[in-house]
Amino acid sequence: DGLNVFAGYSEIGQVARLGDRAAYTVGATYAVGGATIGYQWQKDENVGAGTYYENHAYAVSFSVNDNLAISFGVHESDKVSDSGNVTKTLDGDSLQLSYTVGGASVKIADSRVDNENYVTGTNREGRTVALTLAF
């Protein structure tokens, strides 16, 4: 149980005409009992593209018991021009459930994204059902 805070930075060297690419992130999770909540902010500067991306992610998970867990996460990403104007927002969310008994796990996810690839009207939905077995 408790608070976990994190931060990070990366830099990727690119060809001279594009300039270097940098990414920054900060976030935190807090766990109490079977519940964990979290938030993360991230900025990706792609100097040569004339844009950068600013991302916010939120999530909550809950372990109902030793076998059953449920979680929900949201991701919002803004494509921003170098002048500071948001040109497009991508939104995604996912609801997930897992059940484990012995060496078998069943996992279900229902996910959605709006403005995929920062293009208006490219909305997608998907559902995943997975069975894993350990021997």
XYZ file of N, CA and C in Angstrom:
405
model
N 0.839 -1.183 0.000
C 0.000 0.000 0.000
C 0.882 1.244 0.000
N 0.421 2.302 -0.679
C 1.138 3.555 -0.613
C 1.283 4.252 -1.940
N 2.075 5.304 -1.876
C 2.277 6.197 -3.008
C 3.564 5.850 -3.741
N 3.501 5.853 -5.069
C 4.667 5.656 -5.925
C 4.688 6.814 -6.920
N 5.762 7.601 -6.925
C 5.908 8.741 -7.823
C 7.070 8.458 -8.761
N 6.925 8.833 -10.032
C 7.996 8.564 -10.990
C 8.108 9.697 -11.992
N 9.273 9.787 -12.616
C 9.539 10.784 -13.649
C 10.578 10.213 -14.600
N 10.573 10.721 -15.829
C 11.547 10.242 -16.789
C 11.788 11.238 -17.907
N 12.909 11.064 -18.587
C 13.287 11.910 -19.714
C 14.063 11.053 -20.698
N 13.816 11.258 -21.977
C 14.629 10.581 -22.995
C 14.876 11.543 -24.138
N 15.983 11.308 -24.822
C 16.335 12.120 -25.980
C 16.832 11.183 -27.072
N 16.316 11.390 -28.272
C 16.689 10.556 -29.412
C 17.343 11.457 -30.449
N 18.567 11.140 -30.799
C 19.258 11.896 -31.835
C 18.699 11.546 -33.206
N 18.389 12.568 -33.987
C 17.870 12.383 -35.340
C 18.786 13.116 -36.314
N 18.525 13.013 -37.581
C 19.320 13.723 -38.575
C 19.264 15.215 -38.291
N 20.295 15.938 -38.674
C 20.449 17.353 -38.311
C 19.259 18.214 -38.725
N 18.669 17.965 -39.887
C 17.568 18.817 -40.348
C 16.318 18.678 -39.484
N 16.171 17.567 -38.751
C 15.011 17.367 -37.879
C 15.267 17.821 -36.449
N 16.489 17.784 -36.009
C 16.793 18.088 -34.614
C 16.493 16.888 -33.730
N 16.926 16.960 -32.490
C 16.723 15.841 -31.572
C 15.274 15.783 -31.095
N 14.844 14.591 -30.753
C 13.493 14.352 -30.243
C 13.600 14.106 -28.741
N 12.726 14.730 -27.958
C 12.779 14.589 -26.502
C 11.405 14.210 -25.959
N 11.412 13.443 -24.883
C 10.168 13.053 -24.221
C 10.341 13.194 -22.718
N 9.289 13.695 -22.062
C 9.276 13.905 -20.627
C 8.034 13.219 -20.059
N 8.162 12.687 -18.844
C 6.988 12.087 -18.215
C 7.068 12.227 -16.702
N 5.913 12.401 -16.079
C 5.782 12.373 -14.625
C 4.462 11.675 -14.304
N 4.419 11.040 -13.172
C 3.185 10.364 -12.795
C 3.236 9.833 -11.380
N 2.129 9.243 -10.992
C 2.028 8.682 -9.650
C 0.957 7.608 -9.630
N 1.160 6.643 -8.750
C 0.124 5.663 -8.444
C -0.041 5.643 -6.924
N -1.245 5.301 -6.511
C -1.517 5.172 -5.086
C -2.331 3.902 -4.883
N -1.828 3.041 -4.022
C -2.499 1.774 -3.748
C -2.957 1.739 -2.299
N -4.183 1.274 -2.116
C -4.709 1.054 -0.775
C -5.621 -0.163 -0.842
N -5.364 -1.124 0.015
C -6.140 -2.367 -0.042
C -5.996 -3.005 -1.412
N -7.099 -3.372 -2.025
C -7.084 -3.990 -3.346
C -7.196 -3.003 -4.485
N -7.224 -1.694 -4.188
C -7.417 -0.686 -5.227
C -6.125 0.073 -5.504
N -5.920 0.405 -6.771
C -4.800 1.251 -7.186
C -5.334 2.275 -8.175
N -4.953 3.545 -7.982
C -5.292 4.588 -8.940
C -3.991 5.182 -9.451
N -4.028 5.692 -10.672
C -2.812 6.260 -11.226
C -3.086 7.356 -12.228
N -2.085 8.217 -12.406
C -2.129 9.297 -13.380
C -0.731 9.459 -13.966
N -0.664 9.752 -15.266
C 0.617 10.020 -15.906
C 0.458 11.130 -16.940
N 1.389 12.095 -16.926
C 1.471 13.146 -17.938
C 2.738 12.894 -18.733
N 2.659 13.087 -20.057
C 3.810 12.862 -20.911
C 3.796 13.856 -22.056
N 4.970 14.356 -22.425
C 5.103 15.261 -23.569
C 6.185 14.708 -24.476
N 5.863 14.623 -25.764
C 6.798 14.119 -26.771
C 7.045 15.232 -27.776
N 8.254 15.778 -27.769
C 8.619 16.855 -28.680
C 9.330 16.274 -29.888
N 8.714 16.448 -31.040
C 9.308 15.982 -32.293
C 9.673 17.231 -33.084
N 10.858 17.738 -32.825
C 11.271 19.059 -33.293
C 11.063 19.253 -34.791
N 11.458 18.304 -35.613
C 11.389 18.469 -37.057
C 9.991 18.420 -37.636
N 9.005 17.988 -36.871
C 7.649 17.831 -37.403
C 6.792 19.084 -37.237
N 7.232 20.056 -36.456
C 6.422 21.260 -36.221
C 5.268 21.022 -35.269
N 5.259 19.887 -34.596
C 4.207 19.559 -33.633
C 4.831 18.859 -32.436
N 4.063 18.806 -31.357
C 4.420 17.946 -30.239
C 3.143 17.305 -29.723
N 3.289 16.299 -28.890
C 2.148 15.562 -28.357
C 2.162 15.673 -26.839
N 0.995 15.992 -26.270
C 0.852 16.049 -24.828
C -0.196 15.019 -24.425
N 0.182 14.133 -23.515
C -0.646 12.979 -23.166
C -0.998 12.968 -21.682
N -2.226 12.541 -21.398
C -2.699 12.342 -20.035
C -3.303 10.947 -19.968
N -2.899 10.167 -18.964
C -3.448 8.825 -18.781
C -3.909 8.669 -17.332
N -5.094 8.103 -17.165
C -5.690 7.874 -15.859
C -6.119 6.416 -15.798
N -5.994 5.804 -14.640
C -6.431 4.414 -14.520
C -6.789 4.089 -13.081
N -7.644 3.097 -12.949
C -8.003 2.567 -11.637
C -8.135 1.057 -11.782
N -7.634 0.327 -10.797
C -7.787 -1.124 -10.803
C -8.214 -1.578 -9.409
N -8.899 -2.709 -9.390
C -9.384 -3.240 -8.127
C -9.315 -4.763 -8.155
N -8.653 -5.324 -7.160
C -8.620 -6.778 -6.991
C -9.781 -7.155 -6.089
N -10.800 -7.746 -6.684
C -11.993 -8.140 -5.933
C -11.633 -9.212 -4.910
N -10.811 -10.169 -5.348
C -10.285 -11.209 -4.476
C -8.992 -11.723 -5.122
N -8.457 -12.834 -4.639
C -7.201 -13.364 -5.194
C -7.333 -13.791 -6.652
N -8.540 -14.035 -7.118
C -8.743 -14.563 -8.469
C -9.279 -13.542 -9.464
N -10.002 -12.522 -8.994
C -10.728 -11.621 -9.889
C -10.220 -10.184 -9.762
N -9.900 -9.593 -10.921
C -9.450 -8.197 -10.947
C -10.159 -7.467 -12.085
N -10.415 -6.177 -11.872
C -11.055 -5.342 -12.883
C -10.291 -4.017 -12.950
N -10.181 -3.456 -14.159
C -9.484 -2.177 -14.299
C -10.112 -1.358 -15.416
N -9.918 -0.043 -15.320
C -10.407 0.878 -16.340
C -9.354 1.952 -16.533
N -9.034 2.245 -17.786
C -8.039 3.259 -18.086
C -8.494 4.186 -19.193
N -8.035 5.427 -19.147
C -8.349 6.451 -20.145
C -7.042 7.082 -20.600
N -6.922 7.310 -21.902
C -5.756 7.989 -22.459
C -6.237 9.106 -23.376
N -5.767 10.320 -23.125
C -6.088 11.468 -23.965
C -4.780 12.033 -24.501
N -4.700 12.228 -25.805
C -3.482 12.725 -26.427
C -3.811 13.897 -27.339
N -3.175 15.032 -27.090
C -3.364 16.226 -27.918
C -2.179 16.376 -28.857
N -2.480 16.559 -30.146
C -1.462 16.926 -31.122
C -1.455 18.443 -31.155
N -0.309 19.056 -30.838
C -0.228 20.497 -30.640
C 0.789 21.077 -31.626
N 0.402 22.168 -32.277
C 1.338 22.855 -33.172
C 2.378 23.592 -32.332
N 3.531 23.898 -32.935
C 4.577 24.604 -32.196
C 4.106 25.959 -31.681
N 3.037 26.524 -32.271
C 2.489 27.790 -31.780
C 1.610 27.598 -30.542
N 1.366 26.329 -30.153
C 0.598 26.047 -28.946
C -0.867 25.744 -29.161
N -1.315 25.675 -30.411
C -2.722 25.368 -30.694
C -2.935 23.862 -30.819
N -3.946 23.336 -30.110
C -4.288 21.914 -30.233
C -4.928 21.705 -31.601
N -4.331 20.837 -32.422
C -4.863 20.601 -33.760
C -5.790 19.393 -33.812
N -5.612 18.431 -32.900
C -6.474 17.245 -32.874
C -6.259 16.518 -31.553
N -7.324 15.919 -31.038
C -7.243 15.133 -29.806
C -7.643 13.698 -30.085
N -6.835 12.776 -29.623
C -7.105 11.344 -29.693
C -7.536 10.904 -28.297
N -8.641 10.167 -28.195
C -9.142 9.669 -26.912
C -9.277 8.161 -26.978
N -8.871 7.497 -25.926
C -9.048 6.050 -25.852
C -9.388 5.627 -24.445
N -10.110 4.514 -24.323
C -10.375 3.944 -23.011
C -10.501 2.434 -23.127
N -10.284 1.770 -22.011
C -10.346 0.309 -22.001
C -10.830 -0.178 -20.637
N -11.781 -1.092 -20.657
C -12.279 -1.773 -19.471
C -11.800 -3.209 -19.546
N -11.136 -3.700 -18.473
C -10.546 -5.033 -18.505
C -10.917 -5.827 -17.265
N -11.014 -7.124 -17.475
C -11.395 -8.050 -16.417
C -10.526 -9.286 -16.543
N -10.029 -9.790 -15.427
C -9.269 -11.048 -15.477
C -9.695 -11.942 -14.319
N -9.751 -13.222 -14.629
C -10.101 -14.224 -13.627
C -9.091 -15.354 -13.725
N -8.475 -15.688 -12.600
C -7.446 -16.727 -12.568
C -7.845 -17.799 -11.573
N -7.698 -19.036 -12.003
C -7.895 -20.167 -11.106
C -6.830 -21.203 -11.452
N -6.022 -21.571 -10.455
C -4.920 -22.490 -10.717
C -3.988 -21.894 -11.764
N -3.682 -22.668 -12.802
C -2.814 -22.210 -13.880
C -3.559 -21.647 -15.068
N -4.859 -21.417 -14.926
C -5.648 -20.906 -16.048
C -6.117 -19.477 -15.760
N -6.059 -18.639 -16.791
C -6.553 -17.262 -16.685
C -7.427 -16.942 -17.879
N -8.544 -16.286 -17.598
C -9.413 -15.757 -18.651
C -9.341 -14.248 -18.534
N -9.054 -13.586 -19.663
C -8.922 -12.135 -19.677
C -9.844 -11.565 -20.747
N -10.548 -10.498 -20.385
C -11.491 -9.855 -21.311
C -11.180 -8.358 -21.307
N -11.142 -7.762 -22.496
C -10.915 -6.322 -22.615
C -11.885 -5.744 -23.633
N -12.443 -4.605 -23.310
C -13.309 -3.853 -24.225
C -12.676 -2.473 -24.380
N -12.190 -2.165 -25.581
C -11.426 -0.943 -25.801
C -12.034 -0.105 -26.917
N -11.787 1.211 -26.824
C -12.320 2.150 -27.804
C -11.320 3.275 -27.996
N -11.217 3.771 -29.241
C -10.393 4.945 -29.524
C -11.144 5.851 -30.495
N -11.125 7.146 -30.215
C -11.713 8.151 -31.105
C -10.583 8.961 -31.728
N -10.722 9.278 -33.014
C -9.729 10.043 -33.770
C -8.378 9.322 -33.833
N -8.448 8.029 -34.159
C -7.241 7.227 -34.306
C -6.274 7.919 -35.267
N -4.993 7.907 -34.934
C -3.953 8.572 -35.732
C -4.226 10.066 -35.903
N -5.016 10.636 -34.981
C -5.340 12.073 -34.984
C -6.110 12.484 -36.236
N -6.941 11.579 -36.731
C -7.769 11.837 -37.911
C -9.226 11.787 -37.478
N -9.981 12.854 -37.747
C -11.385 12.933 -37.372
C -12.184 11.799 -38.007
N -13.047 11.183 -37.207
C -13.945 10.148 -37.720
C -13.344 8.756 -37.784
N -12.090 8.596 -37.368
C -11.486 7.259 -37.382
C -11.615 6.652 -35.992
N -12.841 6.314 -35.648
C -13.153 5.744 -34.346
C -13.149 4.223 -34.458
N -12.568 3.569 -33.470
C -12.465 2.109 -33.489
C -12.879 1.542 -32.143
N -13.418 0.330 -32.178
C -13.748 -0.418 -30.968
C -13.223 -1.826 -31.134
N -12.848 -2.451 -30.036
C -12.375 -3.827 -30.106
C -12.617 -4.562 -28.801
N -12.823 -5.843 -28.903
C -13.006 -6.697 -27.752
C -12.059 -7.862 -27.860
N -11.442 -8.207 -26.738
C -10.491 -9.303 -26.709
C -10.906 -10.269 -25.610
N -10.880 -11.547 -25.933
C -11.069 -12.596 -24.953
C -9.889 -13.544 -25.091
N -9.175 -13.766 -23.998
C -7.975 -14.594 -24.051
C -8.002 -15.631 -22.930
N -7.534 -16.815 -23.244
C -7.372 -17.889 -22.272
C -5.907 -18.262 -22.251
N -5.285 -18.212 -21.086
C -3.888 -18.622 -20.965
C -3.811 -19.769 -19.962
N -2.931 -20.704 -20.266
C -2.731 -21.882 -19.426
C -1.261 -22.006 -19.072
N -0.973 -22.271 -17.797
C 0.396 -22.495 -17.339
C 0.525 -23.955 -16.925
N 1.607 -24.561 -17.339
C 1.839 -25.979 -17.006
C 2.982 -26.114 -16.050
